[in-house]
Short mmCIF file of C-alpha atoms in Angstrom, two decimals:
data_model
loop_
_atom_site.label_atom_id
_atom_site.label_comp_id
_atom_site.label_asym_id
_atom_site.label_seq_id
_atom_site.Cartn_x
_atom_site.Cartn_y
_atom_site.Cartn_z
CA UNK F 28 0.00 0.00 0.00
CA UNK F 29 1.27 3.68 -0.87
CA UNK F 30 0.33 7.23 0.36
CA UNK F 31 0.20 9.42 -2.66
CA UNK F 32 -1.30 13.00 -3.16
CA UNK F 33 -4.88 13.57 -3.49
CA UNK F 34 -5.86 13.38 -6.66
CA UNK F 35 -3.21 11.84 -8.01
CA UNK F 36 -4.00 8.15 -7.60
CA UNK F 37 -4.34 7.11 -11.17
CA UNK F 38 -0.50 8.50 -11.98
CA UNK F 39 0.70 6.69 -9.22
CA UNK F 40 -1.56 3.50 -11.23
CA UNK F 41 -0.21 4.76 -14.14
CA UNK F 42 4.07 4.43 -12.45
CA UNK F 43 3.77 1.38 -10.80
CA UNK F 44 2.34 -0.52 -13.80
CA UNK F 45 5.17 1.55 -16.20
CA UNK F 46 8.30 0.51 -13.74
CA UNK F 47 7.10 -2.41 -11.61
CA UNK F 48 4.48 -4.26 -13.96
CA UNK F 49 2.02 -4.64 -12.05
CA UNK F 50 -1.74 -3.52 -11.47
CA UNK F 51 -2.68 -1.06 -8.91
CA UNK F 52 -6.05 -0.57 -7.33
CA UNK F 53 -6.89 2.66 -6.16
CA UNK F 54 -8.68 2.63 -2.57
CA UNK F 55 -12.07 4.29 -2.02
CA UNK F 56 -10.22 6.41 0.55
CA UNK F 57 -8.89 8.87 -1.50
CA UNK F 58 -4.68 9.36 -1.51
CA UNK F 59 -4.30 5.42 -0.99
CA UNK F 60 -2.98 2.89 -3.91
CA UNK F 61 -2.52 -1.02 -3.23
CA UNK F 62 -0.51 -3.22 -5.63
CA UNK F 63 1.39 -6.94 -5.13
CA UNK F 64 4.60 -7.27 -5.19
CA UNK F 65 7.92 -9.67 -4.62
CA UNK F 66 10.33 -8.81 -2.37
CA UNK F 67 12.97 -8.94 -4.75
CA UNK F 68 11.17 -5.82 -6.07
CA UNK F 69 11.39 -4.06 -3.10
CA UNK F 70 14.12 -1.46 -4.13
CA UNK F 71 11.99 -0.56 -6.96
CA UNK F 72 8.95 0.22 -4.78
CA UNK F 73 11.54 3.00 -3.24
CA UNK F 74 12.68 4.52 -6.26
CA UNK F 75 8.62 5.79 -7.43
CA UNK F 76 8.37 9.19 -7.54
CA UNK F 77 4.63 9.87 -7.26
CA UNK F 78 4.40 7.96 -3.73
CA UNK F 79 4.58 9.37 -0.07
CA UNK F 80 4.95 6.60 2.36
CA UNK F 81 4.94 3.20 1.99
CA UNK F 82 3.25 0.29 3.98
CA UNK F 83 3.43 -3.77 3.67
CA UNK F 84 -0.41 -4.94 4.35
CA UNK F 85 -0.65 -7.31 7.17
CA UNK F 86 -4.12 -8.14 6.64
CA UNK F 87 -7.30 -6.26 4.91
CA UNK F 88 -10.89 -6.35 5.53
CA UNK F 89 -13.49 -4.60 2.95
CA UNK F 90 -16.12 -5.32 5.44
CA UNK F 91 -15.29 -5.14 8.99
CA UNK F 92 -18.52 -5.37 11.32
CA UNK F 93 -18.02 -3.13 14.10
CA UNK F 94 -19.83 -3.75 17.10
CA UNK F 95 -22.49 -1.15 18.27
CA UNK F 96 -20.97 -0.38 21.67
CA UNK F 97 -17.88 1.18 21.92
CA UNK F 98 -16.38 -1.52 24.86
CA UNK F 99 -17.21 -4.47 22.29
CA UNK F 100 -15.46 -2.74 19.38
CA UNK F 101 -12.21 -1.55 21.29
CA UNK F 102 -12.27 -5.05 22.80
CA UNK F 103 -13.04 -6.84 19.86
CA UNK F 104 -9.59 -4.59 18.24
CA UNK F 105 -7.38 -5.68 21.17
CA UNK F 106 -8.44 -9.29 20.41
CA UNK F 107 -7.77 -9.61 16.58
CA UNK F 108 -4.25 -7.84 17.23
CA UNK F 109 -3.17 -11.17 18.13
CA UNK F 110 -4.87 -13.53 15.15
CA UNK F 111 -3.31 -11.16 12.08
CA UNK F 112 -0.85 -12.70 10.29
CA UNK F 113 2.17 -10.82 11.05
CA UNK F 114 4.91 -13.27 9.80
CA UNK F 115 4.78 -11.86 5.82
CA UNK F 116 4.87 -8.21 7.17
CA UNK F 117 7.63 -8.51 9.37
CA UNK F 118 9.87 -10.46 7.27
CA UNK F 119 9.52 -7.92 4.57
CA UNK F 120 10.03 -5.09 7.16
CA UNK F 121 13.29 -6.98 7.84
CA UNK F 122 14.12 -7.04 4.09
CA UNK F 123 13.20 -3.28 3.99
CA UNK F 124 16.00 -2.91 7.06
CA UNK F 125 18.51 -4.29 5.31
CA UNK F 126 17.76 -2.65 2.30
CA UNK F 127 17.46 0.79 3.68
CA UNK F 128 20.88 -0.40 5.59
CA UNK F 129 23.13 -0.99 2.36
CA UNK F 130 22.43 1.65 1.06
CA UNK F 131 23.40 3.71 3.93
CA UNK F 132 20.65 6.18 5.42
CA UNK F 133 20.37 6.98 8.75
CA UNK F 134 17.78 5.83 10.28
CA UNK F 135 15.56 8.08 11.89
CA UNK F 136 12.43 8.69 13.87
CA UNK F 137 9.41 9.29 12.17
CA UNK F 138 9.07 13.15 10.13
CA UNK F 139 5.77 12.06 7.21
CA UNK F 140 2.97 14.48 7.50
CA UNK F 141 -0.39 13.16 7.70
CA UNK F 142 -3.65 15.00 7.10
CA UNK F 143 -7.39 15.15 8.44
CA UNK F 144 -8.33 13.39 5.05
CA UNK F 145 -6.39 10.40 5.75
CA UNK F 146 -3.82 10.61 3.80
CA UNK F 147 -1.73 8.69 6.19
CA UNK F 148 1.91 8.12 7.95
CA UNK F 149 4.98 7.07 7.25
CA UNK F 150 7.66 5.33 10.02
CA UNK F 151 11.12 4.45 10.15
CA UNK F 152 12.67 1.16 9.51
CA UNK F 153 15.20 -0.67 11.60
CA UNK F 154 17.80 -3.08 11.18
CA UNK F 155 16.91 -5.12 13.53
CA UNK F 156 17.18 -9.54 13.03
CA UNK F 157 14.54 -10.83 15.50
CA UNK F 158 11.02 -10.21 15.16
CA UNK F 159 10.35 -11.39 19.33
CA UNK F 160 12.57 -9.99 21.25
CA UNK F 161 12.81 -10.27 25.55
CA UNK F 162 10.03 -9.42 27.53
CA UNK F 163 8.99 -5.54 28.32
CA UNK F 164 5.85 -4.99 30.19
CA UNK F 165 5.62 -1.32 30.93
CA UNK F 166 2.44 -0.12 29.37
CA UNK F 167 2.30 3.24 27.24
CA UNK F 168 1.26 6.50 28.50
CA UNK F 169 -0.59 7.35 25.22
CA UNK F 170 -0.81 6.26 21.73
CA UNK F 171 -0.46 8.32 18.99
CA UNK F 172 -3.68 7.80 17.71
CA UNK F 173 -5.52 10.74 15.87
CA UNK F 174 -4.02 12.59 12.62
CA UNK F 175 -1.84 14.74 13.42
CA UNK F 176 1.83 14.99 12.75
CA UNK F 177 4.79 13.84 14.76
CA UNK F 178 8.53 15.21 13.69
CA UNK F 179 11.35 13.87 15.74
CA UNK F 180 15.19 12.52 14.91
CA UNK F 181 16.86 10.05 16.86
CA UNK F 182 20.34 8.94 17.04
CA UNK F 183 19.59 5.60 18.48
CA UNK F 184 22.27 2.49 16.85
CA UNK F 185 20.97 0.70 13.77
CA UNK F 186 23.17 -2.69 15.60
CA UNK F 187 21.11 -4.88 17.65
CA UNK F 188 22.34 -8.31 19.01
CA UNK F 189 20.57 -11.32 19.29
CA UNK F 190 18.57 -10.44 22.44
CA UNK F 191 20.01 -7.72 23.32
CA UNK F 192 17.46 -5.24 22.55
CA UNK F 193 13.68 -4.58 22.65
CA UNK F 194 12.11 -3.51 19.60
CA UNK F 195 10.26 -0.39 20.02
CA UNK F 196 7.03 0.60 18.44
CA UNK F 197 4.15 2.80 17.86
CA UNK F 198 0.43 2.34 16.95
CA UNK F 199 -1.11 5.23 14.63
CA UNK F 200 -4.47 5.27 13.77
CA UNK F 201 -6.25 7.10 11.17
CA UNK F 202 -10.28 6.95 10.52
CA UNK F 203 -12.31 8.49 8.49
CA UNK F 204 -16.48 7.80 8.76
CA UNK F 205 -19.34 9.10 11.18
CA UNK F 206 -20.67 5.60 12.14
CA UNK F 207 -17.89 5.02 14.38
CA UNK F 208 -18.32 4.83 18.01
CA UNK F 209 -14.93 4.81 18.96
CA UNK F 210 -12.17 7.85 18.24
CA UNK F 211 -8.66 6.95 16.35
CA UNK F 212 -6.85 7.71 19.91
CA UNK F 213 -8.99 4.73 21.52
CA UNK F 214 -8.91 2.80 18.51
CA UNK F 215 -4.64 2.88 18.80
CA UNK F 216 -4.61 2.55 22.21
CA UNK F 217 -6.11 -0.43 22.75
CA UNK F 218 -5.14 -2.13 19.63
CA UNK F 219 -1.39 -1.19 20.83
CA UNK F 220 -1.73 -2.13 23.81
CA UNK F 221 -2.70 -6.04 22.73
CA UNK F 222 0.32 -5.74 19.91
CA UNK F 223 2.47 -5.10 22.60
CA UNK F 224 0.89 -7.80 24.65
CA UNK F 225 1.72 -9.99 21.97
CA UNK F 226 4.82 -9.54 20.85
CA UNK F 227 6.57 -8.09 24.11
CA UNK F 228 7.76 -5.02 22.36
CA UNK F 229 8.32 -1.46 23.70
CA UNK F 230 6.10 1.29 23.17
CA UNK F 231 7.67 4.70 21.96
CA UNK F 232 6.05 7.41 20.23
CA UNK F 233 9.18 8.75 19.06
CA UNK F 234 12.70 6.72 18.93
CA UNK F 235 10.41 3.29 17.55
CA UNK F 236 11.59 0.38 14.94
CA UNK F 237 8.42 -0.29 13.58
CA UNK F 238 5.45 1.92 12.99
CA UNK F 239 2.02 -0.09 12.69
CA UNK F 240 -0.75 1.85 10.57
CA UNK F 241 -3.94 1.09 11.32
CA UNK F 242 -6.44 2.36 9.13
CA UNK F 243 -10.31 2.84 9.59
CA UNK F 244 -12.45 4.43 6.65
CA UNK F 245 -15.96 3.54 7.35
CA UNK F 246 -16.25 -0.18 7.38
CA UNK F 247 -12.99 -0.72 5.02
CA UNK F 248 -9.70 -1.66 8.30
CA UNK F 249 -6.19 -2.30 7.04
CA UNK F 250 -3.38 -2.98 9.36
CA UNK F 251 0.26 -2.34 7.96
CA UNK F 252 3.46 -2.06 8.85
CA UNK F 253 5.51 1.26 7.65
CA UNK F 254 8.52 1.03 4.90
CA UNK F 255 9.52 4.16 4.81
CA UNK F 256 11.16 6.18 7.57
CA UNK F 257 10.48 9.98 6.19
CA UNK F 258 7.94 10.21 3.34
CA UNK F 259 9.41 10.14 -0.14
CA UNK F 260 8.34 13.68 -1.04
CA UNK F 261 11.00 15.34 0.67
CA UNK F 262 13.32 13.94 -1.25
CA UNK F 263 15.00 16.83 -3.57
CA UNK F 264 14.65 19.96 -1.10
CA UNK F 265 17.18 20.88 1.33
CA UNK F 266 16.33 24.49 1.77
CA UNK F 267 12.91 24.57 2.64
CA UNK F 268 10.24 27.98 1.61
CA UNK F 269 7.01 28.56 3.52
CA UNK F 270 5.12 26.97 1.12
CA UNK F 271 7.18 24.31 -0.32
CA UNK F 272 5.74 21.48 -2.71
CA UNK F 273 6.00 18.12 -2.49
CA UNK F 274 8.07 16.40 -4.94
CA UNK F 275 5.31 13.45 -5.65
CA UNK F 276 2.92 16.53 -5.81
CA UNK F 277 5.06 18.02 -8.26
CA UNK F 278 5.55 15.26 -10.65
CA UNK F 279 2.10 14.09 -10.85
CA UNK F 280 1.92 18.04 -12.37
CA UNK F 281 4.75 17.80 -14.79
CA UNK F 282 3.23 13.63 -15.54
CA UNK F 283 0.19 15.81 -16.77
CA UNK F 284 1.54 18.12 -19.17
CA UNK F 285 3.39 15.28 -20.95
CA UNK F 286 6.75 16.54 -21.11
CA UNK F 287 8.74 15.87 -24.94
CA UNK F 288 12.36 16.02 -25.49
CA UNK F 289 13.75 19.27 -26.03
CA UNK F 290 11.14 21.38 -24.04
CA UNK F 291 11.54 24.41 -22.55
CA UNK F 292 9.55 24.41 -19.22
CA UNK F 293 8.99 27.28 -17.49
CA UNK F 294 7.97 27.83 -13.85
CA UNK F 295 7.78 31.60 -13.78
CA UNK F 296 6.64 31.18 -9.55
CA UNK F 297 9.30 28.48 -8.78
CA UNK F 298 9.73 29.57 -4.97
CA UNK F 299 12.17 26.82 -3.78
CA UNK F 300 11.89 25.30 -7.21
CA UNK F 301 10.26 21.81 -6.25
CA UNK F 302 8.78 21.54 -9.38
CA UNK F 303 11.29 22.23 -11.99
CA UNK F 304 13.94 20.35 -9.82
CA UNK F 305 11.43 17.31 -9.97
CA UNK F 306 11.15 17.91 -13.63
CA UNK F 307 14.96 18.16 -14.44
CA UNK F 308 15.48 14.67 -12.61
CA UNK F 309 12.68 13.17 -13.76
CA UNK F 310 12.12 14.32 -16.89
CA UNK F 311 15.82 15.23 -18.18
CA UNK F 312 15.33 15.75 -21.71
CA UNK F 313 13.67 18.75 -21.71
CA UNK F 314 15.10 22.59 -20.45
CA UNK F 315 13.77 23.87 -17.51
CA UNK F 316 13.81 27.43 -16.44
CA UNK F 317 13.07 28.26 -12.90
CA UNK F 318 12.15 32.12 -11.70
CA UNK F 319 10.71 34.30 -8.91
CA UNK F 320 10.25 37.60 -8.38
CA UNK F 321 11.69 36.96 -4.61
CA UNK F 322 15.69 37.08 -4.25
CA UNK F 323 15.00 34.93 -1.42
CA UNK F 324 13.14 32.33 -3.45
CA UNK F 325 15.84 32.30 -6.05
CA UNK F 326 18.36 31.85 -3.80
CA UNK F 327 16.88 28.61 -2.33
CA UNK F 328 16.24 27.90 -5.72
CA UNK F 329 20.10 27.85 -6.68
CA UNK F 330 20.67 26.22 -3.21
CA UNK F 331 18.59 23.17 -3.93
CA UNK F 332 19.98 22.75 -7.40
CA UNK F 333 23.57 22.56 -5.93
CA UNK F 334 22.87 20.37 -3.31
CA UNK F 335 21.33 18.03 -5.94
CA UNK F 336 24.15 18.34 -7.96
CA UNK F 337 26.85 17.44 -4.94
CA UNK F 338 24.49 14.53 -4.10
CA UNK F 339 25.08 13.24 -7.41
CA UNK F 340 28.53 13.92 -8.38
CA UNK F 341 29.07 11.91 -4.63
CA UNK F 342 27.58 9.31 -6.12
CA UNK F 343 29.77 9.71 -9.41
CA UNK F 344 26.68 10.11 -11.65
CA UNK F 345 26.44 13.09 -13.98
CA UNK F 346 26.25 16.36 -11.82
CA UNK F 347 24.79 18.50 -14.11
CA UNK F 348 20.74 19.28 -14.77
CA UNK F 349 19.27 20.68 -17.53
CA UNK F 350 17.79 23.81 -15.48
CA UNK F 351 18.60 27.58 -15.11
CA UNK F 352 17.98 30.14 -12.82
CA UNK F 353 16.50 33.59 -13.00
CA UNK F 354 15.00 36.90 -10.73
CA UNK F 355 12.70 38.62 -13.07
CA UNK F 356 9.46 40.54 -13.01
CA UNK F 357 6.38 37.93 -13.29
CA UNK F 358 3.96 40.04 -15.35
CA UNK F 359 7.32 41.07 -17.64
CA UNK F 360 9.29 38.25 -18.38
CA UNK F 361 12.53 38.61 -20.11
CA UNK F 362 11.54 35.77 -22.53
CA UNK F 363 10.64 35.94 -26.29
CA UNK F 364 6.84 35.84 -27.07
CA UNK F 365 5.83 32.20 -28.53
CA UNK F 366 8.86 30.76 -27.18
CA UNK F 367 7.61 28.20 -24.35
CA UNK F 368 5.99 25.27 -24.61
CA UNK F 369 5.20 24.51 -20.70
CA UNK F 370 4.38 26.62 -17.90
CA UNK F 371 4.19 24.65 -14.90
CA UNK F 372 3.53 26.59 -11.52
CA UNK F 373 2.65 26.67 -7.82
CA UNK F 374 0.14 29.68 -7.90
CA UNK F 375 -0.14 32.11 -4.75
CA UNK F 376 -3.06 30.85 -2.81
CA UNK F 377 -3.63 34.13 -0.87
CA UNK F 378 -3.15 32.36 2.41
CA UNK F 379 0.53 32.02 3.12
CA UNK F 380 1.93 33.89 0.38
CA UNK F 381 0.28 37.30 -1.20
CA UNK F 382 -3.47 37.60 -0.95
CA UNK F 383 -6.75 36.85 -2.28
CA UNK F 384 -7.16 40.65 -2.93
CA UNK F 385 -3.87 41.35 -4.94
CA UNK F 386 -4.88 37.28 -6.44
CA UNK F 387 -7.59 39.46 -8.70
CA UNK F 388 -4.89 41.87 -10.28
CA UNK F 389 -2.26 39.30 -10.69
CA UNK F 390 -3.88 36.36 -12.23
CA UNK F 391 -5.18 37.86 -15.00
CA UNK F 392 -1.68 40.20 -15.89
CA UNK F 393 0.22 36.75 -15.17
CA UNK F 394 -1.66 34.18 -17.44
CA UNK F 395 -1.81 37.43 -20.23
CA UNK F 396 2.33 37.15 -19.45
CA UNK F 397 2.11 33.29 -19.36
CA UNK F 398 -0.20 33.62 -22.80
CA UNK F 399 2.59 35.54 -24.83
CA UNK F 400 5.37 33.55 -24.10
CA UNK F 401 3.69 30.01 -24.57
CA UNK F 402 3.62 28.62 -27.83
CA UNK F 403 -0.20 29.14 -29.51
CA UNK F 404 -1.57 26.04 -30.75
CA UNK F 405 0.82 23.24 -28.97
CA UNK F 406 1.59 24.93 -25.71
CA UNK F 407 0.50 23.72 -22.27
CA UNK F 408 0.47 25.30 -18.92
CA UNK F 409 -0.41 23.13 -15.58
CA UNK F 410 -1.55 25.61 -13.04
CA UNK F 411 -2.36 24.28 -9.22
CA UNK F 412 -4.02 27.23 -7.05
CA UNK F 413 -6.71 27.12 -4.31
CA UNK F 414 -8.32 30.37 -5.02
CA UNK F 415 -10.75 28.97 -7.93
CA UNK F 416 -12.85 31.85 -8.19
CA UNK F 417 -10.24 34.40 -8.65
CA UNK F 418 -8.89 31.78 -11.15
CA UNK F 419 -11.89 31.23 -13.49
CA UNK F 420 -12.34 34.67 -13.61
CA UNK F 421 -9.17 35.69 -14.93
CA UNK F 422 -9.04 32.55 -17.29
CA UNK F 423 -12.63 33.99 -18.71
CA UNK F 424 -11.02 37.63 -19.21
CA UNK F 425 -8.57 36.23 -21.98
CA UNK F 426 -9.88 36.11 -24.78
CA UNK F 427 -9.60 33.19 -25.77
CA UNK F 428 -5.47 32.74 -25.33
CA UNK F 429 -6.27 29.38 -22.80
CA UNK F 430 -8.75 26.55 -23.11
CA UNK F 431 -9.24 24.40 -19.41
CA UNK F 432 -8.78 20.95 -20.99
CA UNK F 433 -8.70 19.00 -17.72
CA UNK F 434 -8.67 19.81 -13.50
CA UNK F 435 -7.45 17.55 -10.60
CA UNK F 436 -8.67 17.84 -7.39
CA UNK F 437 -5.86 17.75 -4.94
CA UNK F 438 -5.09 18.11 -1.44
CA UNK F 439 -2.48 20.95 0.04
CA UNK F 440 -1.89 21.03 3.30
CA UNK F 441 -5.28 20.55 4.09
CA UNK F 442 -6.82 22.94 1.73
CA UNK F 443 -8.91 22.03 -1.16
CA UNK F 444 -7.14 23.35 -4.49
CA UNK F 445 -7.13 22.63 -8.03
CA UNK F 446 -4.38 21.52 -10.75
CA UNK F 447 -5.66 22.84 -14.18
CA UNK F 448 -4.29 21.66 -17.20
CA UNK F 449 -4.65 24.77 -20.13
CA UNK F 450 -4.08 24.54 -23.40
CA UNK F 451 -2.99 27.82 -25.28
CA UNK F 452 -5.02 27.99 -28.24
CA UNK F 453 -3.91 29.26 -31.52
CA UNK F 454 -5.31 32.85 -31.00
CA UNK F 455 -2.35 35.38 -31.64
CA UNK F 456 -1.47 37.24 -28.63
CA UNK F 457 -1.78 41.16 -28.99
CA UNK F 458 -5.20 40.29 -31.22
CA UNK F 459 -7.65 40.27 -28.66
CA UNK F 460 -9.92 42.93 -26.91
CA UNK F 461 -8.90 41.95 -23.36
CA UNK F 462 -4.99 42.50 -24.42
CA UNK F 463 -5.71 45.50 -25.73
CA UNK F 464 -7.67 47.36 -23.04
CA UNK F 465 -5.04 45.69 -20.59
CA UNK F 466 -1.63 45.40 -22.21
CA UNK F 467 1.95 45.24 -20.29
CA UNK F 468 2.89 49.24 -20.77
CA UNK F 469 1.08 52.23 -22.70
CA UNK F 470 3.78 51.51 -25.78
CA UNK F 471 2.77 48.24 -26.44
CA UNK F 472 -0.89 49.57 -25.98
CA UNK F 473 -0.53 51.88 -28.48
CA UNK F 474 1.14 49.30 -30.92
CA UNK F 475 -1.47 46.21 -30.18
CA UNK F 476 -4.31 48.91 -30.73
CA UNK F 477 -2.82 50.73 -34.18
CA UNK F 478 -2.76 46.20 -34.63
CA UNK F 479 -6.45 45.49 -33.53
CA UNK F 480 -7.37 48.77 -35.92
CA UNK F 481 -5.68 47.73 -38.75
CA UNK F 482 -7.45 44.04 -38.47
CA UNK F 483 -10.95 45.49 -38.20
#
């Protein structure tokens, strides 16, 4: 089982059937994908780029009958905790340790992110050989139970001996449904409690081995065991922006504008450039240009491109990424007109960054900018913002230069936005009424309406 972005589910399908060859099914809660695999595959499961966290199932039940009363349900949870069939799971959460161990990470406490929709968590991994281990019978305090996220880093050894150590664990719960009668804290609680009945391991919330997921939405329960000790999305950025992108967010975008050899991309809002990073990995045969108006944006930008670049010359691959820096003016870029044949971008949502006030003046003079530089007839532009309204307005004050040819519904950081996929139409820019009356400077204006004369 994978977490993936919102949304996104069927490009996550789309990657795991393309690299691993295999069918996914997509879960009725939304931001979850389930696929079989062979262990030998493992290391392959690691290397997607559109999944979050990853989980080996331990068991999964479509149609779990939960009891009316909350005291039967909580104790029917504590009972099945010992009739799963944990043996599978475990061994492949060894595999996953040694994996993880050759290739020589850290391991860590838990830092995934999980949100109110259910999006899920992500654990570490350990090294360790046993799966029962001595005897501990201190009971936990608390249980992380609900949705909210944990950060901590830990320092503790990857070695264990033969009995030398307990393995330590934590419970999280996530749920999702208003026929419950039970919260996700109970729910964890007392199904931890009879896991660590059962196998004599340590509770800890922080500094743990193994992170058990289980997961409640409505009447579908899955109980898994965590693969993945920070969540995959974090995977390019070292210097961080207050509204930073997730990688697997960022290439379901670039999956959906279809980038072709020899591109140029251009993500004229690239704050700490997730997305063109993500595309210049991913996606290395096209040219990516990254910009921002903010010297503090492109400076994380440039920061995050040489940190990629050390990370790979360290690993004596090819250093160099087809992507290029720039400060410039959003509403005057210092590109030629027709010249671009993707605009990919992280709009301002008006909550973090800018406002929903200034979104109304600079949406429309940005997608007029994004109109002139994008090539009419064949170019694309993959927009994700949360402030819709402002949005379709401005896209219905063009003229004509855009067409919406698809939308995804996504989740960011808990707000509700949308990914639209535009296609610039062949209209010639500087032709219609709304680019007249609002043009990029009174010279052009005076040009594009001697031009709009002449054609009438």
């Amino acid at each position: 089982i994978t977490t993936v972005p919102t949304g996104f589910e069927h490009t996550a399908a789309e990657e795991i059937k393309e690299k691993i060859g295999v069918d996914a099914r997509i879960s009725k809660d939304r931001g979850r994908v389930f696929f079989p695999i062979t262990t030998d595959k493992l290391f392959q499961v690691h290397l997607l780029r559109s999944v979050d966290n990853l989980f080996v199932v331990v068991e999964e039940y479509h149609h779990y009958q939960f009891k009316e009363s909350k005291e039967e349900t909580l104790m029917e949870l504590q009972q099945l905790a010992s009739t799963l069939p944990w043996t599978n799971a475990l061994e492949v959460w060894k595999q996953n340790g040694t994996l993880k161990k050759k290739k020589g990470h850290r391991r860590g406490g838990n830092t995934a992110k999980s949100k109110p929709n259910c999006e899920g968590v992500g654990g570490s991994m350990a090294s360790t050989e046993q799966q029962e281990l001595p005897q501990e019978n201190s009971a936990p305090e608390g249980w992380a139970g609900d949705t909210q996220a944990m950060e901590t880093s830990t320092q503790d050894s990857d070695e264990t001996g033969h009995g030398s150590k307990l393995i330590k664990f934590r419970v999280t719960c996530n749920r999702a449904g208003d026929k419950h009668s039970f919260s996700s804290n109970e729910a964890a609680r007392d199904f931890g409690g009879a896991v660590q009945e059962f196998f004599q391991w340590k509770a800890d919330m922080t500094k743990f081995d193994i992170e058990v997921l289980l997961n409640i939405h409505n009447e579908e329960v899955v109980i898994g065991i965590a693969l993945t000790e920070e969540s995959l999305h974090r995977r390019n950025i070292s210097h961080f922006g207050p509204t930073t992108l997730r990688s697997t967010l960022c290439y379901g975008m670039l999956r959906l504008c279809k980038p072709q050899a020899s591109d140029i991309i251009l993500d004229p809002m690239c704050g700490t450039g997730a997305i063109p990073l993500e595309g210049a990995i991913e996606f290395n045969h096209s040219f990516y240009v990254a910009g921002d108006n903010n010297d503090m944006a492109v400076n994380r930008t440039v920061n995050n491109i040489c940190h990629i670049q050390k990370r790979r010359a360290d690993k004596g691959s090819m250093s160099g990424l087809p992507i290029d820096t720039v400060q410039w003016d959003l509403c005057s870029l210092p590109i030629r007109t027709s010249s671009v044949d993707i605009i990919i971008t992280d709009m301002p949502f008006g909550k973090r960054m800018g406002s929903r006030k200034k979104n109304w003046d600079l949406y429309p003079s940005c997608l007029r900018e994004m109109a002139r530089v994008c090539r009419p007839g064949s170019g694309k532009a993959v927009l994700l913002t949360q402030d819709k309204k402002c949005f379709s307005k401005a896209i219905s004050r063009m003229g004509g230069l855009w067409r919406k040819q698809h939308t995804v519904w996504v989740n960011v950081g808990g707000l509700h936005a949308g990914v639209y996929l535009l296609k610039r139409t062949g209209a010639v820019f500087g032709q219609t009424p709304e680019d007249v009356y609002e043009s990029r400077g009174a010279v052009h204006m005076q040009g594009e309406e001697k031009d709009d004369k002449e054609l009438s």
